[in-house]
Amino acid sequence: MDEKTKTEVAAGRNPVLELLRSQRELECVYLQKGLEKGPVGRIVALAKERGVPVKETTAEKLQALSGISSHQGVAAVLSAAAYSRMEDIFRRAGEEPLFLVLADGIEDPHNLGAIIRTAEGAGAHGVIIPKRHSAGLTAAAVKTAAGAAAHLPVVRVPNLVAAMKELRDQKGLWFYCADMDGQPWCTVDYGGPAGLVVGAEGSGVSRLVKESCDITVALPLRGKIGSLNASVAAGIVMYEMARQRMGLKAK
């Protein structure tokens, strides 16, 4: 990993506490198992107050992550780009029908970065990710996005299902779930405010999120493999949505 893609990590109780107090964007706080209370209790409380995920790990993982042995059982991963608010997405859309991409459980930062890059190119107004069980705007994700993360709002929410309900109630969004058991992706009308939900490779879209969607769409697989890369599948559906929104038709 070269310096340009190296994840920025702060280790030690005081450095992490000061980062939390400074309101810097953090991906997560790693905590050595068994240290939830005592001196690091304030760190845990402040992280939860700010909505920063706290993950348990081993002393060995903390040393590998931070590069030092004097990590005092705690480290924080800093975001490589700033997150946006939902209002930023609405402002970007203006009078256009909303076009959103929701990444459910995408844990590979390269996949997330590729989704952000394609979403920006396809004219989406924003990408929404959950705070937990998801890659975030790490250095690897931002580099893979190739500059798109600086232009396209990426919003991190505590709960995707709750965010979907709010968007449906307030903005009239219909949600399209990209999964293996849906109708062909190119036979669906994506007109109006729309959100494309993409799940992780292997596990796909989680049950509760899928149940919150209106339509499930699928890409036919005619070869030997059982699934497509999540960012590739997302890109195919995104550009069908973009084609319809642009009113383009085959000659």
Coordinates of N, CA, C and O in Angstrom, one line a residue, residues 40-223:
V40 N -10.9 4.1 29.4 CA -11.4 4.3 28.0 C -12.9 4.5 28.0 O -13.5 4.7 26.9
G41 N -13.5 4.5 29.1 CA -15.0 4.7 29.2 C -15.4 6.0 28.6 O -16.5 6.0 27.9
R42 N -14.7 7.0 28.8 CA -15.0 8.3 28.2 C -15.0 8.3 26.7 O -15.8 8.9 26.0
I43 N -14.0 7.6 26.2 CA -13.8 7.5 24.7 C -15.0 6.8 24.1 O -15.6 7.2 23.1
V44 N -15.4 5.7 24.8 CA -16.6 4.9 24.3 C -17.8 5.8 24.3 O -18.6 5.8 23.4
A45 N -18.0 6.5 25.4 CA -19.2 7.3 25.6 C -19.3 8.4 24.5 O -20.3 8.7 23.9
L46 N -18.1 9.1 24.3 CA -18.1 10.2 23.4 C -18.3 9.7 21.9 O -18.9 10.3 21.1
A47 N -17.7 8.5 21.6 CA -17.9 7.9 20.3 C -19.4 7.6 20.1 O -19.9 7.9 19.0
K48 N -20.0 7.0 21.0 CA -21.4 6.7 20.9 C -22.3 8.0 20.7 O -23.2 8.0 20.0
E49 N -21.9 9.0 21.5 CA -22.6 10.3 21.4 C -22.5 10.9 20.0 O -23.4 11.5 19.5
R50 N -21.3 10.7 19.4 CA -21.1 11.2 18.0 C -21.6 10.3 16.9 O -21.6 10.6 15.8
G51 N -22.0 9.1 17.3 CA -22.4 8.1 16.3 C -21.3 7.4 15.6 O -21.5 6.9 14.5
V52 N -20.1 7.4 16.2 CA -18.9 6.8 15.6 C -18.9 5.3 16.0 O -18.9 5.0 17.2
P53 N -18.9 4.3 15.1 CA -18.9 2.9 15.5 C -17.7 2.6 16.3 O -16.6 3.1 16.1
V54 N -17.9 1.8 17.4 CA -16.8 1.2 18.2 C -16.7 -0.3 18.0 O -17.7 -1.0 18.1
K55 N -15.5 -0.7 17.6 CA -15.3 -2.1 17.3 C -14.3 -2.7 18.2 O -13.2 -2.1 18.4
E56 N -14.6 -3.9 18.7 CA -13.6 -4.6 19.5 C -12.6 -5.3 18.7 O -12.9 -5.8 17.6
T57 N -11.4 -5.4 19.1 CA -10.3 -6.1 18.4 C -9.3 -6.6 19.4 O -9.4 -6.4 20.6
T58 N -8.2 -7.1 18.8 CA -7.1 -7.6 19.7 C -6.0 -6.6 19.7 O -5.9 -5.7 18.9
A59 N -5.1 -6.8 20.7 CA -3.9 -5.9 20.8 C -3.0 -6.1 19.6 O -2.4 -5.1 19.1
E60 N -3.0 -7.3 19.0 CA -2.2 -7.5 17.8 C -2.7 -6.7 16.6 O -2.0 -6.1 15.8
K61 N -4.0 -6.7 16.5 CA -4.6 -6.0 15.4 C -4.4 -4.5 15.6 O -4.2 -3.8 14.6
L62 N -4.5 -4.0 16.8 CA -4.3 -2.6 17.0 C -2.8 -2.2 16.7 O -2.6 -1.1 16.1
Q63 N -1.9 -3.0 17.0 CA -0.5 -2.8 16.7 C -0.3 -2.7 15.2 O 0.4 -1.9 14.6
A64 N -0.9 -3.7 14.5 CA -0.8 -3.8 13.0 C -1.4 -2.6 12.4 O -0.9 -2.0 11.4
L65 N -2.6 -2.1 12.9 CA -3.3 -1.0 12.4 C -2.6 0.3 12.6 O -2.5 1.1 11.7
S66 N -2.0 0.5 13.8 CA -1.4 1.8 14.1 C 0.1 1.8 13.9 O 0.7 2.9 13.7
G67 N 0.7 0.6 13.8 CA 2.2 0.6 13.6 C 3.0 0.8 14.8 O 4.2 0.9 14.8
I68 N 2.3 0.9 16.0 CA 3.0 1.1 17.3 C 2.5 0.1 18.3 O 1.4 -0.3 18.2
S69 N 3.4 -0.2 19.3 CA 3.0 -1.1 20.4 C 2.4 -0.3 21.5 O 1.7 -0.9 22.4
S70 N 2.6 1.0 21.6 CA 2.1 1.8 22.7 C 0.8 2.4 22.4 O 0.6 3.6 22.6
H71 N -0.1 1.6 21.9 CA -1.5 2.1 21.5 C -2.4 2.3 22.6 O -3.5 2.8 22.4
Q72 N -2.1 1.7 23.8 CA -2.9 1.8 25.0 C -4.3 1.2 24.8 O -5.3 1.6 25.5
G73 N -4.4 0.3 23.9 CA -5.7 -0.4 23.7 C -6.8 0.3 22.9 O -7.9 -0.1 22.9
V74 N -6.4 1.4 22.2 CA -7.4 2.2 21.5 C -6.8 2.8 20.2 O -5.6 3.3 20.3
A75 N -7.5 2.9 19.2 CA -7.1 3.5 17.9 C -8.3 4.0 17.2 O -9.4 3.5 17.4
A76 N -8.1 5.0 16.4 CA -9.2 5.6 15.6 C -8.8 5.7 14.1 O -7.7 6.1 13.8
V77 N -9.7 5.3 13.2 CA -9.4 5.5 11.8 C -10.1 6.8 11.3 O -11.3 6.9 11.5
L78 N -9.4 7.6 10.7 CA -9.9 8.9 10.2 C -10.5 8.8 8.8 O -10.0 8.0 8.0
S79 N -11.5 9.5 8.6 CA -12.1 9.5 7.2 C -11.2 10.3 6.3 O -10.6 11.3 6.7
A80 N -11.1 9.9 5.0 CA -10.3 10.6 4.1 C -11.1 11.7 3.3 O -10.5 12.4 2.6
A81 N -12.4 11.8 3.6 CA -13.2 12.8 3.0 C -14.4 13.1 3.9 O -14.7 12.2 4.8
A82 N -15.0 14.2 3.8 CA -16.1 14.6 4.7 C -17.4 14.0 4.2 O -17.7 13.9 3.0
Y83 N -18.2 13.6 5.2 CA -19.5 13.1 4.9 C -20.5 14.3 4.7 O -20.2 15.4 5.2
S84 N -21.6 14.1 4.0 CA -22.5 15.1 3.8 C -23.8 14.9 4.6 O -23.9 13.9 5.3
R85 N -24.7 15.8 4.5 CA -26.0 15.7 5.1 C -27.1 15.4 4.1 O -26.9 15.7 2.9
M86 N -28.2 14.9 4.5 CA -29.3 14.7 3.5 C -29.7 15.9 2.8 O -30.0 15.9 1.6
E87 N -29.6 17.1 3.5 CA -30.0 18.3 2.8 C -29.0 18.7 1.7 O -29.5 19.3 0.7
D88 N -27.8 18.2 1.7 CA -26.9 18.4 0.6 C -27.3 17.6 -0.6 O -27.2 18.1 -1.8
I89 N -27.9 16.4 -0.4 CA -28.4 15.7 -1.5 C -29.6 16.4 -2.1 O -29.7 16.5 -3.4
F90 N -30.5 16.9 -1.3 CA -31.7 17.5 -1.8 C -31.3 18.8 -2.6 O -31.9 19.1 -3.6
R91 N -30.3 19.5 -2.1 CA -29.8 20.7 -2.7 C -29.2 20.4 -4.1 O -29.5 21.1 -5.1
R92 N -28.5 19.3 -4.2 CA -27.9 18.9 -5.5 C -29.0 18.5 -6.5 O -28.9 18.9 -7.7
A93 N -30.0 17.9 -6.0 CA -31.1 17.4 -6.9 C -31.9 18.6 -7.5 O -32.3 18.6 -8.6
G94 N -32.1 19.7 -6.6 CA -32.9 20.8 -7.1 C -34.3 20.4 -7.4 O -35.0 19.8 -6.6
E95 N -34.7 20.7 -8.6 CA -36.1 20.3 -9.1 C -36.2 19.0 -9.7 O -37.2 18.5 -10.1
E96 N -35.0 18.3 -9.9 CA -35.0 17.0 -10.5 C -35.6 15.9 -9.6 O -35.4 16.0 -8.3
P97 N -36.2 14.9 -10.1 CA -36.6 13.7 -9.2 C -35.4 13.1 -8.6 O -34.4 12.9 -9.3
L98 N -35.4 12.8 -7.3 CA -34.3 12.3 -6.6 C -33.8 11.0 -7.2 O -34.6 10.1 -7.6
F99 N -32.5 10.8 -7.3 CA -31.9 9.6 -7.8 C -30.8 9.3 -6.8 O -29.7 9.9 -6.8
L100 N -31.0 8.2 -6.0 CA -30.1 7.9 -4.9 C -29.6 6.5 -5.1 O -30.2 5.6 -5.7
V101 N -28.4 6.2 -4.5 CA -27.9 4.8 -4.4 C -27.6 4.5 -3.0 O -27.0 5.3 -2.3
L102 N -28.1 3.4 -2.5 CA -28.0 3.0 -1.1 C -27.1 1.7 -1.1 O -27.5 0.7 -1.7
A103 N -26.0 1.8 -0.4 CA -25.1 0.6 -0.3 C -25.3 -0.1 1.0 O -25.0 0.5 2.1
D104 N -25.9 -1.3 0.9 CA -26.2 -2.0 2.2 C -25.2 -3.1 2.4 O -25.2 -4.2 1.8
G105 N -24.3 -2.9 3.4 CA -23.3 -3.9 3.8 C -22.2 -4.0 2.9 O -21.5 -5.1 2.9
I106 N -21.8 -3.0 2.1 CA -20.7 -3.1 1.2 C -19.4 -2.8 2.1 O -19.2 -1.7 2.5
E107 N -18.7 -3.9 2.4 CA -17.6 -3.8 3.3 C -16.2 -3.6 2.6 O -15.2 -3.3 3.3
D108 N -16.2 -3.8 1.3 CA -14.9 -3.6 0.6 C -14.8 -2.2 0.2 O -15.7 -1.7 -0.6
P109 N -13.8 -1.4 0.6 CA -13.8 0.0 0.3 C -13.6 0.3 -1.2 O -14.0 1.3 -1.7
H110 N -13.0 -0.7 -1.9 CA -12.8 -0.5 -3.4 C -14.1 -0.6 -4.1 O -14.4 0.1 -5.0
N111 N -15.0 -1.5 -3.6 CA -16.3 -1.6 -4.2 C -17.1 -0.3 -3.9 O -17.8 0.2 -4.8
L112 N -17.0 0.1 -2.7 CA -17.8 1.4 -2.3 C -17.2 2.5 -3.2 O -18.0 3.3 -3.7
G113 N -15.9 2.7 -3.3 CA -15.4 3.7 -4.1 C -15.8 3.7 -5.6 O -16.1 4.7 -6.2
A114 N -15.9 2.4 -6.1 CA -16.3 2.3 -7.5 C -17.8 2.6 -7.6 O -18.2 3.2 -8.7
I115 N -18.6 2.3 -6.6 CA -20.0 2.7 -6.7 C -20.2 4.2 -6.7 O -21.0 4.7 -7.4
I116 N -19.4 4.8 -5.8 CA -19.5 6.3 -5.7 C -19.1 6.9 -7.1 O -19.8 7.9 -7.6
R117 N -18.1 6.4 -7.6 CA -17.6 6.9 -8.9 C -18.6 6.8 -10.0 O -18.9 7.7 -10.8
T118 N -19.2 5.6 -10.1 CA -20.2 5.4 -11.1 C -21.5 6.2 -10.9 O -22.1 6.7 -11.8
A119 N -21.9 6.3 -9.6 CA -23.1 7.0 -9.2 C -22.9 8.5 -9.7 O -23.9 9.1 -10.2
E120 N -21.7 9.1 -9.4 CA -21.5 10.4 -9.8 C -21.6 10.6 -11.4 O -22.2 11.5 -11.9
G121 N -21.0 9.6 -12.1 CA -21.0 9.7 -13.5 C -22.4 9.5 -14.1 O -22.7 10.1 -15.2
A122 N -23.2 8.7 -13.4 CA -24.6 8.4 -13.9 C -25.6 9.5 -13.6 O -26.7 9.4 -14.0
G123 N -25.1 10.5 -12.8 CA -26.0 11.6 -12.5 C -26.8 11.4 -11.2 O -27.8 12.1 -11.0
A124 N -26.4 10.5 -10.4 CA -27.1 10.3 -9.1 C -26.9 11.5 -8.2 O -25.9 12.3 -8.4
H125 N -27.8 11.8 -7.3 CA -27.7 12.9 -6.4 C -27.0 12.6 -5.1 O -26.6 13.6 -4.4
G126 N -26.8 11.4 -4.8 CA -26.1 11.0 -3.6 C -26.0 9.6 -3.3 O -26.8 8.8 -3.9
V127 N -25.1 9.2 -2.4 CA -25.0 7.8 -2.0 C -25.2 7.7 -0.5 O -24.7 8.6 0.3
I128 N -26.0 6.7 0.0 CA -26.3 6.6 1.4 C -25.7 5.3 1.9 O -25.9 4.2 1.2
I129 N -25.0 5.3 3.0 CA -24.4 4.1 3.6 C -24.8 4.0 5.1 O -25.0 5.1 5.7
P130 N -24.8 2.8 5.6 CA -25.1 2.7 7.1 C -23.8 2.9 7.9 O -22.7 2.7 7.3
K131 N -23.9 3.4 9.1 CA -22.7 3.6 9.9 C -22.0 2.3 10.3 O -20.8 2.3 10.5
R132 N -22.8 1.2 10.4 CA -22.2 0.0 10.9 C -22.2 -1.1 9.7 O -23.1 -1.0 8.9
H133 N -21.3 -2.0 9.8 CA -21.2 -3.1 8.8 C -21.1 -2.6 7.4 O -21.8 -3.1 6.5
S134 N -20.3 -1.6 7.2 CA -20.1 -1.0 5.9 C -18.8 -0.3 5.8 O -18.3 0.2 6.8
A135 N -18.2 -0.4 4.6 CA -17.0 0.4 4.4 C -17.4 1.9 4.4 O -18.6 2.2 4.2
G136 N -16.5 2.7 4.7 CA -16.7 4.2 4.7 C -15.8 4.9 3.8 O -15.1 4.3 2.9
L137 N -15.6 6.2 4.0 CA -14.8 7.0 3.2 C -13.3 7.0 3.7 O -12.7 8.0 4.0
T138 N -12.8 5.8 3.6 CA -11.4 5.6 3.9 C -10.5 6.0 2.7 O -11.1 6.3 1.6
A139 N -9.2 6.0 2.9 CA -8.3 6.4 1.9 C -8.5 5.5 0.6 O -8.5 6.0 -0.5
A140 N -8.7 4.2 0.8 CA -8.8 3.3 -0.3 C -10.1 3.6 -1.1 O -10.1 3.6 -2.3
A141 N -11.2 3.8 -0.4 CA -12.5 4.1 -1.0 C -12.4 5.4 -1.8 O -12.9 5.5 -2.9
V142 N -11.8 6.4 -1.2 CA -11.7 7.8 -1.8 C -10.9 7.7 -3.1 O -11.2 8.3 -4.1
K143 N -9.7 7.0 -3.0 CA -8.9 6.9 -4.2 C -9.6 6.1 -5.3 O -9.5 6.5 -6.4
T144 N -10.3 5.0 -5.0 CA -11.0 4.3 -6.0 C -12.1 5.1 -6.6 O -12.4 5.0 -7.8
A145 N -12.7 6.0 -5.8 CA -13.7 6.9 -6.4 C -13.2 7.9 -7.4 O -14.0 8.6 -8.1
A146 N -11.9 8.1 -7.4 CA -11.2 8.9 -8.4 C -11.7 10.3 -8.5 O -12.0 10.9 -9.6
G147 N -11.9 10.9 -7.3 CA -12.4 12.3 -7.3 C -13.8 12.5 -7.1 O -14.3 13.6 -6.8
A148 N -14.6 11.4 -7.4 CA -16.1 11.6 -7.3 C -16.6 11.9 -5.9 O -17.6 12.6 -5.7
A149 N -15.8 11.4 -4.8 CA -16.2 11.7 -3.4 C -16.2 13.1 -3.1 O -16.8 13.6 -2.1
A150 N -15.4 13.9 -3.9 CA -15.4 15.4 -3.6 C -16.5 16.1 -4.2 O -16.8 17.3 -3.9
H151 N -17.3 15.4 -5.1 CA -18.4 16.1 -5.8 C -19.8 15.5 -5.4 O -20.8 16.2 -5.4
L152 N -19.8 14.2 -5.1 CA -21.1 13.6 -4.9 C -21.3 13.4 -3.4 O -20.5 12.9 -2.7
P153 N -22.4 13.9 -2.8 CA -22.7 13.8 -1.4 C -22.8 12.3 -1.0 O -23.5 11.5 -1.6
V154 N -22.0 11.9 0.1 CA -22.1 10.6 0.7 C -22.6 10.8 2.1 O -21.9 11.5 2.9
V155 N -23.8 10.2 2.4 CA -24.4 10.4 3.7 C -24.3 9.1 4.5 O -24.7 8.0 3.9
R156 N -23.9 9.2 5.7 CA -23.9 8.0 6.6 C -25.0 8.1 7.6 O -25.1 9.0 8.3
V157 N -25.8 7.0 7.6 CA -27.0 7.0 8.5 C -27.0 5.9 9.5 O -26.4 4.9 9.3
P158 N -27.6 6.1 10.7 CA -27.6 5.0 11.7 C -28.4 3.8 11.2 O -28.0 2.7 11.6
N159 N -29.4 3.9 10.4 CA -30.3 2.8 10.1 C -30.8 3.0 8.7 O -31.5 4.0 8.4
L160 N -30.5 2.1 7.7 CA -31.0 2.3 6.4 C -32.5 2.2 6.2 O -33.1 3.0 5.5
V161 N -33.1 1.3 7.0 CA -34.5 1.1 6.9 C -35.3 2.4 7.3 O -36.2 2.8 6.6
A162 N -34.8 3.0 8.4 CA -35.4 4.2 8.9 C -35.2 5.3 7.9 O -36.1 6.2 7.6
A163 N -34.0 5.4 7.3 CA -33.8 6.4 6.3 C -34.6 6.2 5.1 O -35.2 7.2 4.5
M164 N -34.9 5.0 4.6 CA -35.7 4.7 3.5 C -37.2 5.1 3.8 O -37.8 5.7 2.9
K165 N -37.6 4.9 5.0 CA -39.0 5.2 5.3 C -39.2 6.8 5.3 O -40.2 7.3 4.8
E166 N -38.2 7.5 5.8 CA -38.2 8.9 5.8 C -38.2 9.5 4.4 O -39.0 10.4 4.1
L167 N -37.4 8.9 3.5 CA -37.3 9.4 2.2 C -38.6 9.0 1.4 O -39.0 9.8 0.5
R168 N -39.2 7.9 1.7 CA -40.4 7.5 1.0 C -41.5 8.5 1.5 O -42.3 9.0 0.6
D169 N -41.6 8.8 2.8 CA -42.7 9.6 3.3 C -42.5 11.1 2.9 O -43.5 11.7 2.5
Q170 N -41.3 11.6 2.9 CA -41.1 13.0 2.6 C -40.8 13.3 1.1 O -41.2 14.4 0.7
K171 N -40.2 12.4 0.4 CA -39.8 12.7 -1.0 C -40.5 11.8 -2.0 O -40.2 11.9 -3.2
G172 N -41.3 10.8 -1.6 CA -42.0 9.9 -2.5 C -41.1 8.9 -3.2 O -41.4 8.5 -4.3
L173 N -39.9 8.6 -2.7 CA -39.0 7.6 -3.3 C -39.6 6.2 -3.5 O -40.3 5.8 -2.5
W174 N -39.3 5.6 -4.6 CA -39.5 4.2 -4.8 C -38.1 3.5 -4.7 O -37.2 4.1 -5.3
F175 N -38.1 2.4 -4.1 CA -36.8 1.7 -3.9 C -36.7 0.4 -4.7 O -37.6 -0.4 -4.6
Y176 N -35.6 0.3 -5.4 CA -35.4 -0.8 -6.3 C -34.2 -1.6 -5.8 O -33.1 -1.1 -5.7
C177 N -34.5 -2.8 -5.4 CA -33.5 -3.7 -4.8 C -32.8 -4.6 -5.9 O -33.5 -5.3 -6.6
A178 N -31.5 -4.4 -6.0 CA -30.8 -5.3 -7.0 C -30.4 -6.6 -6.3 O -29.6 -6.6 -5.4
D179 N -31.0 -7.7 -6.7 CA -30.8 -9.0 -6.1 C -30.9 -10.1 -7.2 O -31.2 -9.8 -8.3
M180 N -30.8 -11.3 -6.8 CA -30.8 -12.4 -7.7 C -32.2 -12.9 -8.1 O -32.3 -13.6 -9.1
D181 N -33.2 -12.5 -7.4 CA -34.5 -13.1 -7.6 C -35.6 -12.1 -8.1 O -36.8 -12.3 -7.9
G182 N -35.2 -11.1 -8.8 CA -36.1 -10.1 -9.3 C -36.4 -10.2 -10.7 O -36.0 -11.1 -11.4
Q183 N -37.2 -9.3 -11.2 CA -37.5 -9.2 -12.6 C -36.4 -8.6 -13.4 O -35.6 -7.9 -12.8
P184 N -36.3 -8.8 -14.7 CA -35.1 -8.3 -15.5 C -35.0 -6.8 -15.3 O -36.0 -6.0 -15.4
W185 N -33.8 -6.3 -15.1 CA -33.5 -4.9 -14.7 C -33.9 -4.0 -15.8 O -34.3 -2.8 -15.5
C186 N -34.0 -4.4 -17.0 CA -34.3 -3.5 -18.1 C -35.8 -3.4 -18.5 O -36.2 -2.8 -19.4
T187 N -36.6 -4.2 -17.7 CA -38.1 -4.2 -18.0 C -38.8 -3.3 -17.0 O -40.1 -3.3 -17.0
V188 N -38.1 -2.6 -16.1 CA -38.7 -1.8 -15.1 C -38.7 -0.3 -15.4 O -37.8 0.2 -16.0
D189 N -39.8 0.3 -15.0 CA -39.9 1.8 -15.2 C -39.3 2.5 -13.9 O -39.8 2.3 -12.8
Y190 N -38.2 3.2 -14.1 CA -37.5 3.8 -13.0 C -37.8 5.3 -12.9 O -37.1 6.1 -12.3
G191 N -38.9 5.7 -13.5 CA -39.3 7.1 -13.5 C -39.7 7.6 -12.1 O -40.1 6.8 -11.3
G192 N -39.5 8.9 -11.9 CA -39.8 9.5 -10.6 C -38.7 9.4 -9.7 O -37.6 8.8 -10.0
P193 N -38.9 9.8 -8.4 CA -37.9 9.7 -7.4 C -37.5 8.3 -7.1 O -38.4 7.4 -6.8
A194 N -36.3 7.9 -7.2 CA -35.9 6.5 -7.1 C -34.6 6.3 -6.3 O -33.7 7.1 -6.4
G195 N -34.6 5.2 -5.6 CA -33.4 4.8 -4.9 C -33.0 3.4 -5.3 O -33.8 2.5 -5.2
L196 N -31.8 3.2 -5.7 CA -31.3 1.8 -6.0 C -30.5 1.3 -4.8 O -29.6 1.9 -4.3
V197 N -30.9 0.1 -4.3 CA -30.3 -0.5 -3.2 C -29.4 -1.7 -3.6 O -29.9 -2.6 -4.3
V198 N -28.2 -1.6 -3.3 CA -27.2 -2.6 -3.7 C -26.6 -3.3 -2.4 O -26.2 -2.6 -1.5
G199 N -26.6 -4.6 -2.4 CA -26.1 -5.3 -1.2 C -24.7 -5.9 -1.5 O -24.1 -5.8 -2.6
A200 N -24.1 -6.5 -0.4 CA -22.8 -7.0 -0.5 C -22.8 -8.3 -1.3 O -23.8 -9.0 -1.4
E201 N -21.6 -8.6 -1.9 CA -21.4 -9.8 -2.6 C -21.6 -11.0 -1.6 O -21.1 -10.9 -0.5
G202 N -22.2 -12.0 -2.1 CA -22.4 -13.2 -1.2 C -23.7 -13.1 -0.4 O -24.7 -13.8 -0.7
S203 N -23.8 -12.1 0.5 CA -24.9 -12.0 1.4 C -26.1 -11.2 0.7 O -27.2 -11.4 1.1
G204 N -25.7 -10.4 -0.2 CA -26.8 -9.6 -0.9 C -27.4 -8.5 0.0 O -26.8 -8.1 1.1
V205 N -28.6 -8.1 -0.3 CA -29.3 -7.0 0.4 C -29.9 -7.7 1.7 O -30.4 -8.8 1.6
S206 N -29.7 -7.1 2.8 CA -30.2 -7.7 4.1 C -31.7 -7.8 4.1 O -32.4 -7.0 3.3
R207 N -32.3 -8.7 4.8 CA -33.7 -9.0 4.8 C -34.6 -7.8 5.0 O -35.5 -7.5 4.3
L208 N -34.3 -7.1 6.1 CA -35.2 -5.9 6.5 C -35.1 -4.8 5.4 O -36.2 -4.2 5.1
V209 N -33.9 -4.6 4.9 CA -33.8 -3.6 3.8 C -34.5 -4.0 2.6 O -35.3 -3.2 1.9
K210 N -34.4 -5.3 2.2 CA -35.1 -5.8 1.0 C -36.6 -5.7 1.2 O -37.3 -5.4 0.2
E211 N -37.1 -6.0 2.4 CA -38.5 -5.9 2.6 C -39.0 -4.5 2.5 O -40.2 -4.3 2.3
S212 N -38.1 -3.5 2.7 CA -38.5 -2.1 2.6 C -38.5 -1.6 1.2 O -38.9 -0.5 1.0
C213 N -38.0 -2.4 0.2 CA -38.0 -2.0 -1.2 C -39.3 -2.3 -1.8 O -40.1 -3.1 -1.4
D214 N -39.5 -1.6 -2.9 CA -40.8 -1.8 -3.7 C -40.7 -2.8 -4.8 O -41.6 -3.5 -5.0
I215 N -39.6 -2.9 -5.4 CA -39.4 -3.8 -6.6 C -38.0 -4.4 -6.5 O -37.0 -3.7 -6.1
T216 N -37.8 -5.6 -6.8 CA -36.5 -6.3 -6.9 C -36.2 -6.5 -8.4 O -37.0 -7.0 -9.1
V217 N -35.0 -6.1 -8.8 CA -34.6 -6.3 -10.2 C -33.3 -7.2 -10.2 O -32.5 -7.2 -9.2
A218 N -33.1 -7.9 -11.3 CA -32.0 -8.9 -11.3 C -31.4 -8.8 -12.7 O -32.0 -8.4 -13.7
L219 N -30.1 -9.1 -12.7 CA -29.3 -9.2 -14.0 C -29.1 -10.7 -14.3 O -28.8 -11.5 -13.5
P220 N -29.5 -11.1 -15.6 CA -29.3 -12.5 -15.9 C -27.9 -12.9 -16.0 O -27.0 -12.1 -16.5
L221 N -27.6 -14.1 -15.5 CA -26.2 -14.6 -15.6 C -26.2 -15.8 -16.5 O -26.8 -16.8 -16.2
R222 N -25.5 -15.7 -17.6 CA -25.5 -16.8 -18.6 C -24.2 -17.6 -18.6 O -24.0 -18.5 -19.4
G223 N -23.3 -17.3 -17.7 CA -22.0 -18.0 -17.6 C -22.0 -19.0 -16.5 O -23.1 -19.4 -16.0

